[in-house]
Coordinates of C-alpha atoms and ligand atoms in Angstrom, one line a residue:
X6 CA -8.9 -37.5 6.7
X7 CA -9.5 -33.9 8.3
X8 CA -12.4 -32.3 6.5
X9 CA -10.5 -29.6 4.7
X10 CA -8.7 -32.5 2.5
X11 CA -10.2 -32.8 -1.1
X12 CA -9.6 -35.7 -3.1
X13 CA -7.6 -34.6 -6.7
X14 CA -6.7 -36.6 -9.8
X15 CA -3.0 -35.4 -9.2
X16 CA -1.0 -37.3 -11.8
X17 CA -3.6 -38.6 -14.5
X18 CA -2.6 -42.3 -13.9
X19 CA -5.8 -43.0 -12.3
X20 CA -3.8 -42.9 -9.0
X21 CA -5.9 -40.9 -6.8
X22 CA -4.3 -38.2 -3.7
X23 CA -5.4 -36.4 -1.4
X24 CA -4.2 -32.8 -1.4
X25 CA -5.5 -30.4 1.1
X26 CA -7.5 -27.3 0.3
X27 CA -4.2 -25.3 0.2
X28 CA -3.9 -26.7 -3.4
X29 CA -7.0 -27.4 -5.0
X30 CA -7.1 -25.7 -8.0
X31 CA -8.7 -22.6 -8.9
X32 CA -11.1 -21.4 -11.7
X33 CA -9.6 -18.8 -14.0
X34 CA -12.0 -16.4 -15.6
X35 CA -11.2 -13.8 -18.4
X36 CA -13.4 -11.0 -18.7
X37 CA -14.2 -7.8 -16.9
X38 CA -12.9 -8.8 -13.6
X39 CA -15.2 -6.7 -11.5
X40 CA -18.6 -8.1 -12.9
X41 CA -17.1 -11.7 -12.6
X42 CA -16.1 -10.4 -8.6
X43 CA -18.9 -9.6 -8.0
X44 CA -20.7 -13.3 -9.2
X45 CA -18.6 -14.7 -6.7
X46 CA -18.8 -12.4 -3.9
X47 CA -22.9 -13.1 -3.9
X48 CA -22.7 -16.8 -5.1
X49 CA -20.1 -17.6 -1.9
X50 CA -22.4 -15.2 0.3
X51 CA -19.1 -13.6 1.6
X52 CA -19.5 -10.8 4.4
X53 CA -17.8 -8.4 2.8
X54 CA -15.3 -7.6 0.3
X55 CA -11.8 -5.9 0.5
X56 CA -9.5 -4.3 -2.2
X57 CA -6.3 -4.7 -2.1
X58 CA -4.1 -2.5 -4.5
X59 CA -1.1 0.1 -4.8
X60 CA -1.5 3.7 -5.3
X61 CA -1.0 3.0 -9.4
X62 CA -3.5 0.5 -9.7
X63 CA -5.7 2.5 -7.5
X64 CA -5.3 5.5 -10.1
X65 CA -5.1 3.1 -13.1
X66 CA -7.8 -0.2 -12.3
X67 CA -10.2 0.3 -9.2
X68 CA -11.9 3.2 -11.0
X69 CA -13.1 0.1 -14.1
X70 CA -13.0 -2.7 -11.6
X71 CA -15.6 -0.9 -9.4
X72 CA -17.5 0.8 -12.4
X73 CA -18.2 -3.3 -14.1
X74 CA -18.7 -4.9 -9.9
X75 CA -21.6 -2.0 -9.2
X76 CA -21.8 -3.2 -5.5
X77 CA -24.4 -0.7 -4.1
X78 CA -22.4 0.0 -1.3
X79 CA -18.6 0.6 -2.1
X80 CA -16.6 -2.0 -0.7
X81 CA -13.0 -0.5 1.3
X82 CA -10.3 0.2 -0.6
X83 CA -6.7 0.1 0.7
X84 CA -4.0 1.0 -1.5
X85 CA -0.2 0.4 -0.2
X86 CA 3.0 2.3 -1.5
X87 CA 4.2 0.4 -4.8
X88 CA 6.6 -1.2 -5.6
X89 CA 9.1 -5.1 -4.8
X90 CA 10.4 -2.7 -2.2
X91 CA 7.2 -2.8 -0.2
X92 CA 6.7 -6.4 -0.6
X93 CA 7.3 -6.6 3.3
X94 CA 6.7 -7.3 6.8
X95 CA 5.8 -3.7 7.7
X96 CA 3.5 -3.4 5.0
X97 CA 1.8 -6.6 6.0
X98 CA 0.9 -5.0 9.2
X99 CA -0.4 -1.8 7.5
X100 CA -2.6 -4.3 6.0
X101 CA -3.3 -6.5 8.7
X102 CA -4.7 -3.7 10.4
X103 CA -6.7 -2.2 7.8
X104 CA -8.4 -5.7 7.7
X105 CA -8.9 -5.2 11.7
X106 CA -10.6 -1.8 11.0
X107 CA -12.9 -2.9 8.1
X108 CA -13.9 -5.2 10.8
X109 CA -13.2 -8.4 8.7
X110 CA -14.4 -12.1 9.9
X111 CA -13.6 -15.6 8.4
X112 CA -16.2 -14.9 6.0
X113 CA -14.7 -11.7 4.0
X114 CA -13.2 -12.1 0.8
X115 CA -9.7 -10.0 -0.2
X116 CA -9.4 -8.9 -3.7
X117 CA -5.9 -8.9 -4.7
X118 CA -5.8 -5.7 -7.6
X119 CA -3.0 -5.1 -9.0
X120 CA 0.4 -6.7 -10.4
X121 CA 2.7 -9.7 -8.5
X122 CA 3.9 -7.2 -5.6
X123 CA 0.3 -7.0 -4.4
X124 CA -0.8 -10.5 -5.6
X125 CA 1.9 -12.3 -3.5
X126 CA 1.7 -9.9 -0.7
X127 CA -2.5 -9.3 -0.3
X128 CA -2.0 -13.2 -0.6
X129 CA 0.1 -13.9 1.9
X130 CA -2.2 -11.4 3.8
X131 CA -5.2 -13.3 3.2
X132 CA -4.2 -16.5 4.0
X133 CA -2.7 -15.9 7.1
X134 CA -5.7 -13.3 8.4
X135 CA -7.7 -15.1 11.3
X136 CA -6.2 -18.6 9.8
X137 CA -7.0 -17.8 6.3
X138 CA -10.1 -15.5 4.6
X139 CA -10.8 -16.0 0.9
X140 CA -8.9 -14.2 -1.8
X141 CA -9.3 -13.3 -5.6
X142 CA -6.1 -12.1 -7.8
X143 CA -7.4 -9.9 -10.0
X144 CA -3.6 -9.3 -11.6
X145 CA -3.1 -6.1 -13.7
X146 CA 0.0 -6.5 -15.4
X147 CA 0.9 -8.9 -18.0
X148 CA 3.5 -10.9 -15.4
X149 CA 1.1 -11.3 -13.1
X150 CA -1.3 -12.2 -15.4
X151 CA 0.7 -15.2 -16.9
X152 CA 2.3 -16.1 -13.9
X153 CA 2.2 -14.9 -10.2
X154 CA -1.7 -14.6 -9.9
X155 CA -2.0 -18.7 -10.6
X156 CA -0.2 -21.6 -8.8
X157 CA -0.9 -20.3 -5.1
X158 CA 2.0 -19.4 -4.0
X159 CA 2.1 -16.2 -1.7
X160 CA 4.5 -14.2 0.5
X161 CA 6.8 -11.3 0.7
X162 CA 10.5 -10.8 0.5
X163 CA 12.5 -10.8 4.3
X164 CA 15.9 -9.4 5.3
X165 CA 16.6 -8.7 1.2
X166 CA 16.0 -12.3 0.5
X167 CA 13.1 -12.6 -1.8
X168 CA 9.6 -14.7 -1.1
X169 CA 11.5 -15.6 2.1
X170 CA 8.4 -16.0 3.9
X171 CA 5.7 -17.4 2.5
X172 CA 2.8 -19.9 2.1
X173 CA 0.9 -22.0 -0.3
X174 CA -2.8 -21.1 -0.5
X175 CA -5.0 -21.3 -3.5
X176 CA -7.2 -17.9 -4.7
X177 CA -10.7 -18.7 -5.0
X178 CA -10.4 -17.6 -8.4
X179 CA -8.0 -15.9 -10.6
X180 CA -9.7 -12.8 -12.8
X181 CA -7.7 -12.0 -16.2
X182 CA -9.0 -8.7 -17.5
X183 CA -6.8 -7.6 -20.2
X184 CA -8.1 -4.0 -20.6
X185 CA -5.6 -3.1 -18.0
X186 CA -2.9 -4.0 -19.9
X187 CA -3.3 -0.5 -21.7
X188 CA -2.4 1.8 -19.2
X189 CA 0.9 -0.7 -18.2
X190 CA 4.2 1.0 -18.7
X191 CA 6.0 -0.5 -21.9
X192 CA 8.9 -2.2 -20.2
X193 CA 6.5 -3.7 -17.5
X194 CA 5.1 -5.2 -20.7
X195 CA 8.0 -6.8 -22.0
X196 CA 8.9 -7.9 -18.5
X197 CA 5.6 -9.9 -18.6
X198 CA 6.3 -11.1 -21.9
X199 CA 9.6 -12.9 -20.7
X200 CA 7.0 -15.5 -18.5
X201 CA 5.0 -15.7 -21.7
X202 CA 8.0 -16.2 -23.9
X203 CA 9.4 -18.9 -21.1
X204 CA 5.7 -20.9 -21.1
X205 CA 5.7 -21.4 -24.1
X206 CA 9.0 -23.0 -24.5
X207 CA 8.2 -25.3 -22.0
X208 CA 5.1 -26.5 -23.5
X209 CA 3.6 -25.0 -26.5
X210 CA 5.4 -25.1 -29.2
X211 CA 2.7 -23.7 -31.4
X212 CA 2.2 -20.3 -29.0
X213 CA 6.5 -20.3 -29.0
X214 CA 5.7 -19.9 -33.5
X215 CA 3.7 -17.6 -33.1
X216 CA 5.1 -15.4 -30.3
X217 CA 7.8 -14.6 -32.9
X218 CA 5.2 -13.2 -35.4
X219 CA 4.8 -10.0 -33.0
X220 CA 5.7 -7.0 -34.3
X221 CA 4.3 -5.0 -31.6
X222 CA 3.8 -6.0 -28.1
X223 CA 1.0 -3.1 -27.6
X224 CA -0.8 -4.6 -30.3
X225 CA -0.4 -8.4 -29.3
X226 CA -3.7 -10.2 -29.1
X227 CA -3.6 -10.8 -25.4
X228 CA -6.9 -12.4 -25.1
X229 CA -5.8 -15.3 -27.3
X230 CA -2.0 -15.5 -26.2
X231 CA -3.1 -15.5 -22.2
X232 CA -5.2 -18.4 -22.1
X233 CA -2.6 -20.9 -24.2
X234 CA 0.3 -19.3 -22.5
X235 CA -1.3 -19.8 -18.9
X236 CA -2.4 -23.6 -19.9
X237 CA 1.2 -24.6 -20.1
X238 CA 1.2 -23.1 -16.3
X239 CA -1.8 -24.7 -15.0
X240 CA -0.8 -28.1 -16.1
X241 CA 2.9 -27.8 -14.6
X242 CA 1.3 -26.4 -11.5
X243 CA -2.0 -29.6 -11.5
X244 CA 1.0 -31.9 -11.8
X245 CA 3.1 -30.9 -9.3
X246 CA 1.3 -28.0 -6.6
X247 CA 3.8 -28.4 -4.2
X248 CA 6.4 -28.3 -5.8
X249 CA 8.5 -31.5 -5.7
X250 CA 9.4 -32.3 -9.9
X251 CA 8.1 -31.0 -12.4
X252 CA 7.3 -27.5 -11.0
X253 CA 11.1 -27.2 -11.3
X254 CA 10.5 -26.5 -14.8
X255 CA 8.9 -23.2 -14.4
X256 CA 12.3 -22.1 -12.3
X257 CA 13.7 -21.9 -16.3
X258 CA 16.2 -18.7 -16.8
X259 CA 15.0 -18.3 -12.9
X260 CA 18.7 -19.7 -11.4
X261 CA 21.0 -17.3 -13.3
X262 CA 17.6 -14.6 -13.4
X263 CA 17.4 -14.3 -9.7
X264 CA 20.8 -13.8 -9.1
X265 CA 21.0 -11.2 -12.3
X266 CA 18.1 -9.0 -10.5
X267 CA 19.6 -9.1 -6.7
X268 CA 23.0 -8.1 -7.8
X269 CA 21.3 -5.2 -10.4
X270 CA 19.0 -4.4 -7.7
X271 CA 20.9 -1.7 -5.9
X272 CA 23.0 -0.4 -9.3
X273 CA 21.5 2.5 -11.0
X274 CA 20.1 0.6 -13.5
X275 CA 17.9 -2.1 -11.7
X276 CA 16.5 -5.1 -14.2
X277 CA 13.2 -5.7 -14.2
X278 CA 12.6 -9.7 -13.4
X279 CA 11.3 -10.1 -17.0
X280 CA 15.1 -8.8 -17.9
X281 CA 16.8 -10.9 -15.5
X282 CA 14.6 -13.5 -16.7
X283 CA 15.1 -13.3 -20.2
X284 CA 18.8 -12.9 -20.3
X285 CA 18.7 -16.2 -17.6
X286 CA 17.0 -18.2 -20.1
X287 CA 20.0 -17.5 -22.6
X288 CA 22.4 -17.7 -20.4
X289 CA 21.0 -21.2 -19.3
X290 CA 20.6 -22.6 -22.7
X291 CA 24.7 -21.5 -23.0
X292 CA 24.8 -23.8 -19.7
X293 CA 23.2 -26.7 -21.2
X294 CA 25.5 -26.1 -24.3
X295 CA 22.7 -25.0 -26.7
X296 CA 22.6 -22.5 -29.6
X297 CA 21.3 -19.2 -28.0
X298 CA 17.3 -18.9 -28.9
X299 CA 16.4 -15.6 -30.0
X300 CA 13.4 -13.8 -29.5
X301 CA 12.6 -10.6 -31.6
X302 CA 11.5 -7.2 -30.0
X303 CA 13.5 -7.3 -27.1
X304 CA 15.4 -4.9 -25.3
X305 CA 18.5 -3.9 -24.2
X306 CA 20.3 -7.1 -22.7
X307 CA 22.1 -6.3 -19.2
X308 CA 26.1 -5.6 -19.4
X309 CA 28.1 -8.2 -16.8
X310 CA 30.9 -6.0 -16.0
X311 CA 34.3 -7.9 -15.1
X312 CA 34.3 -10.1 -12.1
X313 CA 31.1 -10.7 -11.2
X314 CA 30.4 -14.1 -11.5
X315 CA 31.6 -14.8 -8.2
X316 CA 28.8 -12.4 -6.7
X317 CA 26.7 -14.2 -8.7
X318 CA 27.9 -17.3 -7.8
X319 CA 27.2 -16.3 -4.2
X320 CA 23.8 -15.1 -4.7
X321 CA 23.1 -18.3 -6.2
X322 CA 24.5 -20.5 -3.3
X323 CA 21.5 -18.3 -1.5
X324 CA 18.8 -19.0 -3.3
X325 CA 16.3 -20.9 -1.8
X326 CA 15.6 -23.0 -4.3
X327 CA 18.8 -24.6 -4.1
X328 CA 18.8 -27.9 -1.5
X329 CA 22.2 -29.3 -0.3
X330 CA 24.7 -26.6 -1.1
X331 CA 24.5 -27.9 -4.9
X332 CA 23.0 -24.9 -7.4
X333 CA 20.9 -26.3 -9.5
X334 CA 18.9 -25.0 -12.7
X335 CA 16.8 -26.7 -15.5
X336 CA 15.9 -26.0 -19.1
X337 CA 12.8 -27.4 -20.7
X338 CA 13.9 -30.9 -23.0
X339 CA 12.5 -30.9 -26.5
X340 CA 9.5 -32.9 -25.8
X341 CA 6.8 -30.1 -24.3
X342 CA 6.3 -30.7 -20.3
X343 CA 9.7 -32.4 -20.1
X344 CA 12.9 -31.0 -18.5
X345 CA 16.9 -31.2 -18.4
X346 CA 17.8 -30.8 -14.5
X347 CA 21.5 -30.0 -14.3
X348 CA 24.0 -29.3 -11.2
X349 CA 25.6 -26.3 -11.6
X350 CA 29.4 -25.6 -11.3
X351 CA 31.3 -22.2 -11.2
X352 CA 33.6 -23.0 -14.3
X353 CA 30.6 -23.6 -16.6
X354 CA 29.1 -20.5 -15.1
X355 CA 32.2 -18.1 -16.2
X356 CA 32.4 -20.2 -19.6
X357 CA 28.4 -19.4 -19.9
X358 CA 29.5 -15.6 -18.9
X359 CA 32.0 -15.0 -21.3
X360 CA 29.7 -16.7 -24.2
X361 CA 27.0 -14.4 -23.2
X362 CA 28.9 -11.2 -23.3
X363 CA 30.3 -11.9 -26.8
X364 CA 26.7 -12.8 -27.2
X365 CA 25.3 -9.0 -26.2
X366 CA 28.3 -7.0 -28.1
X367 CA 27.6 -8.9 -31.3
X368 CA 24.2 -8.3 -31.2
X369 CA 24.5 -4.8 -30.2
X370 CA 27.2 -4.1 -33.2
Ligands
NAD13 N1 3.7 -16.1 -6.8 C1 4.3 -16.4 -7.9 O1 4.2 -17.6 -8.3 C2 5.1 -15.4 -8.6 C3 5.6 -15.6 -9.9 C4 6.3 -14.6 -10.5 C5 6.5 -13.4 -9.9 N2 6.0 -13.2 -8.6 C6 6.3 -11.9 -8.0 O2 5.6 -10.9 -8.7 C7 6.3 -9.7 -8.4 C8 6.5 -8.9 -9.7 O3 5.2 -8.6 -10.2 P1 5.0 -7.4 -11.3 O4 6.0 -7.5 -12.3 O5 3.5 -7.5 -11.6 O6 5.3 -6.1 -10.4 P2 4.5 -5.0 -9.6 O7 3.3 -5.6 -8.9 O8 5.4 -4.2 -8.9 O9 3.9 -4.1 -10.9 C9 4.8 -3.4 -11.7 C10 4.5 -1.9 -11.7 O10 3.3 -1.7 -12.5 C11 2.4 -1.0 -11.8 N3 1.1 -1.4 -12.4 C12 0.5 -2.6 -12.1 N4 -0.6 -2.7 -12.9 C13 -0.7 -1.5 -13.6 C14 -1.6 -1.1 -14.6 N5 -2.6 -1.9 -15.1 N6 -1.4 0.1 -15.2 C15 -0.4 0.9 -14.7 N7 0.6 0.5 -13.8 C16 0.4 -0.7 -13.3 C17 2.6 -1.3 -10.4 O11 2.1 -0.3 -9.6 C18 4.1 -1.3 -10.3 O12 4.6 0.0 -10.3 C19 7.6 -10.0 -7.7 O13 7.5 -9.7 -6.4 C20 7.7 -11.5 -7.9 O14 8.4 -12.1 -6.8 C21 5.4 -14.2 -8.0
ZN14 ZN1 9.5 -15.3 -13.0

């Protein structure tokens, strides 16, 4: 075996893997995320450390993160435009080279501050930096928190496909500090919550009771909800890191959600992918031919204007996830940790459609 191969426990039948170091899993630590950095930074002796961020987190998070790390000397700092629209090549390079300036070796460690845009892309930057350099995701809003920061999966979007390019590669360790969950726009919140909402109907149906208790997602007690909610992640993602079963069940309200958020994308009201998300997970249940679940304090639900589920049929056919030119999309079963893979077809989509627009103008009357 080459040395980078670790030996991992991957499906709890006493059948013992190899995995390489691509997917061991990572420690996840909650907590100010800069004092916790800076633990690692001097018990991994690393060279140096880099920050990662975009110019909101930079206003909104370095000032804390640095303020609870106290390195004596301040480490550099590059923040990139933000934004999904930056998640690109050209900004890889701007990063790329600001890693060549700062003069980073093998032995650096990148710490990814800010939400999924800068998690997947400082990532992706990481990993592919001189064959790989260390990395932290230190996520700072509530989607990345829940889900992009953890499961190792990096890369940007390409030619207006999304995570076209990409890698698997572990963080050393993934830093949930819920403080900056304050300063996070309101409907970057709910968008977050969406992931939460979807976790827990995969796996914990005690978390799914109690996520309907909220009566104010400002007031929701993170600290407790992150920890259960990312559990149901960690054990999809320990099961299955490379994604070939299970992991499929984290793709839930994703099929119909991705195609939802390319075809918004460029109309004047774009959704966020917690939107898409959440009205993908109805519109999927529809699919599977269940009763629509309900979750209170959401928001407005998207209006499908006439025609276009042949775009989103399209955008479907595109979508990576999708092998063999079938489209295929999967709802959690009612055991936790189990799942309902279907094939889907364009006249169940339009049926799902129509039942989802009756759907939005009965709950908007
Ligand atoms: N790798 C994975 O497994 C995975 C999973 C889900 C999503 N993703 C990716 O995550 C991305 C979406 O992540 P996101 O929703 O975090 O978007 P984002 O990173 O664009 O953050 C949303 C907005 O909030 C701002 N922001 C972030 N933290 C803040 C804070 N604490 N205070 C104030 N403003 C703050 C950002 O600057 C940005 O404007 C997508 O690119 C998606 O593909 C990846
Ligand atoms: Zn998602």
């Amino acid at each position: 075996l080459p040395a980078w191969c670790v030996f991992f426990n991957i499906n709890k039948k006493n059948e013992t893997r190899y995995l390489c170091a691509m997917t061991e899993p990572h420690p996840i630590h909650y907590g100010p995320a800069g004092a916790q950095a800076r633990r690692i930074f001097e018990n991994g002796a690393y060279s140096r450390v880099f920050i990662l961020c975009d110019t909101h987190t930079h206003r909104h998070c370095v000032p804390q993160f640095l303020s609870d790390a106290g390195w004596d000397t301040q480490p550099q700092v590059l923040a990139v435009p933000a934004g999904e629209q930056y998640k690109k090549l050209a900004t890889c390079e701007q990063i790329w080279s600001a890693f060549l300036t700062a003069g980073l070796d093998r032995q650096a460690l990148v710490i990814n501050l800010g939400g999924g845009v800068i998690g997947d892309m400082g990532g992706f930057c990481a990993a592919t930096y001189k064959r790989g350099v260390d990395f932290i995701q230190a996520p700072t809003t509530l989607l990345a928190m829940t889900d992009a920061a953890v499961g190792g999966k990096v890369g940007i979007d390409f030619q207006d496909i999304k995570n076209a390019i990409g890698v698997f590669r572990m963080p050393v360790a993934v830093l949930i500090d819920t403080r900056f969950l304050n300063t996070l726009p309101f409907r970057e919140l709910r968008s977050g919550f969406a992931e939460v909402l979807k976790h827990a109907r995969i796996g914990d149906p005690a978390l799914w009771a109690q996520l309907q208790g909220i009566s104010d997602l400002r007031q929701a007690p993170w600290d407790d909800l992150l920890p259960r909610s990312l559990a149901v992640k960690e054990r999809v993602v320990a099961e299955d890191p490379l994604e070939k079963g299970l992991r499929a069940v984290l793709n839930y309200g994703h099929t119909v959600g991705h195609a939802l958020e390319s075809y918004f994308l460029h109309s004047p009201q774009p959704l966020t992918h917690g939107e898409a998300v959440y009205a993908g997970m109805l519109i999927e249940e529809m699919l599977a031919g269940r009763a629509p679940l309900v979750w209170p304090y959401w928001g407005p639900l998207p209006i499908l204007p006439a025609g276009v589920e042949a775009e989103l049929w399209a955008l479907m056919q595109q979508d990576k996830k999708n092998t063999s030119g079938k489209v295929m999309y999967t709802v959690p079963d009612v055991a936790p940790f189990s799942m309902l893979k279907y094939t889907l077809e364009l006249p169940a989509l339009e049926q799902a459609l129509e039942r989802f627009r009756t759907y939005v103008s009965a709950s908007q009357s």
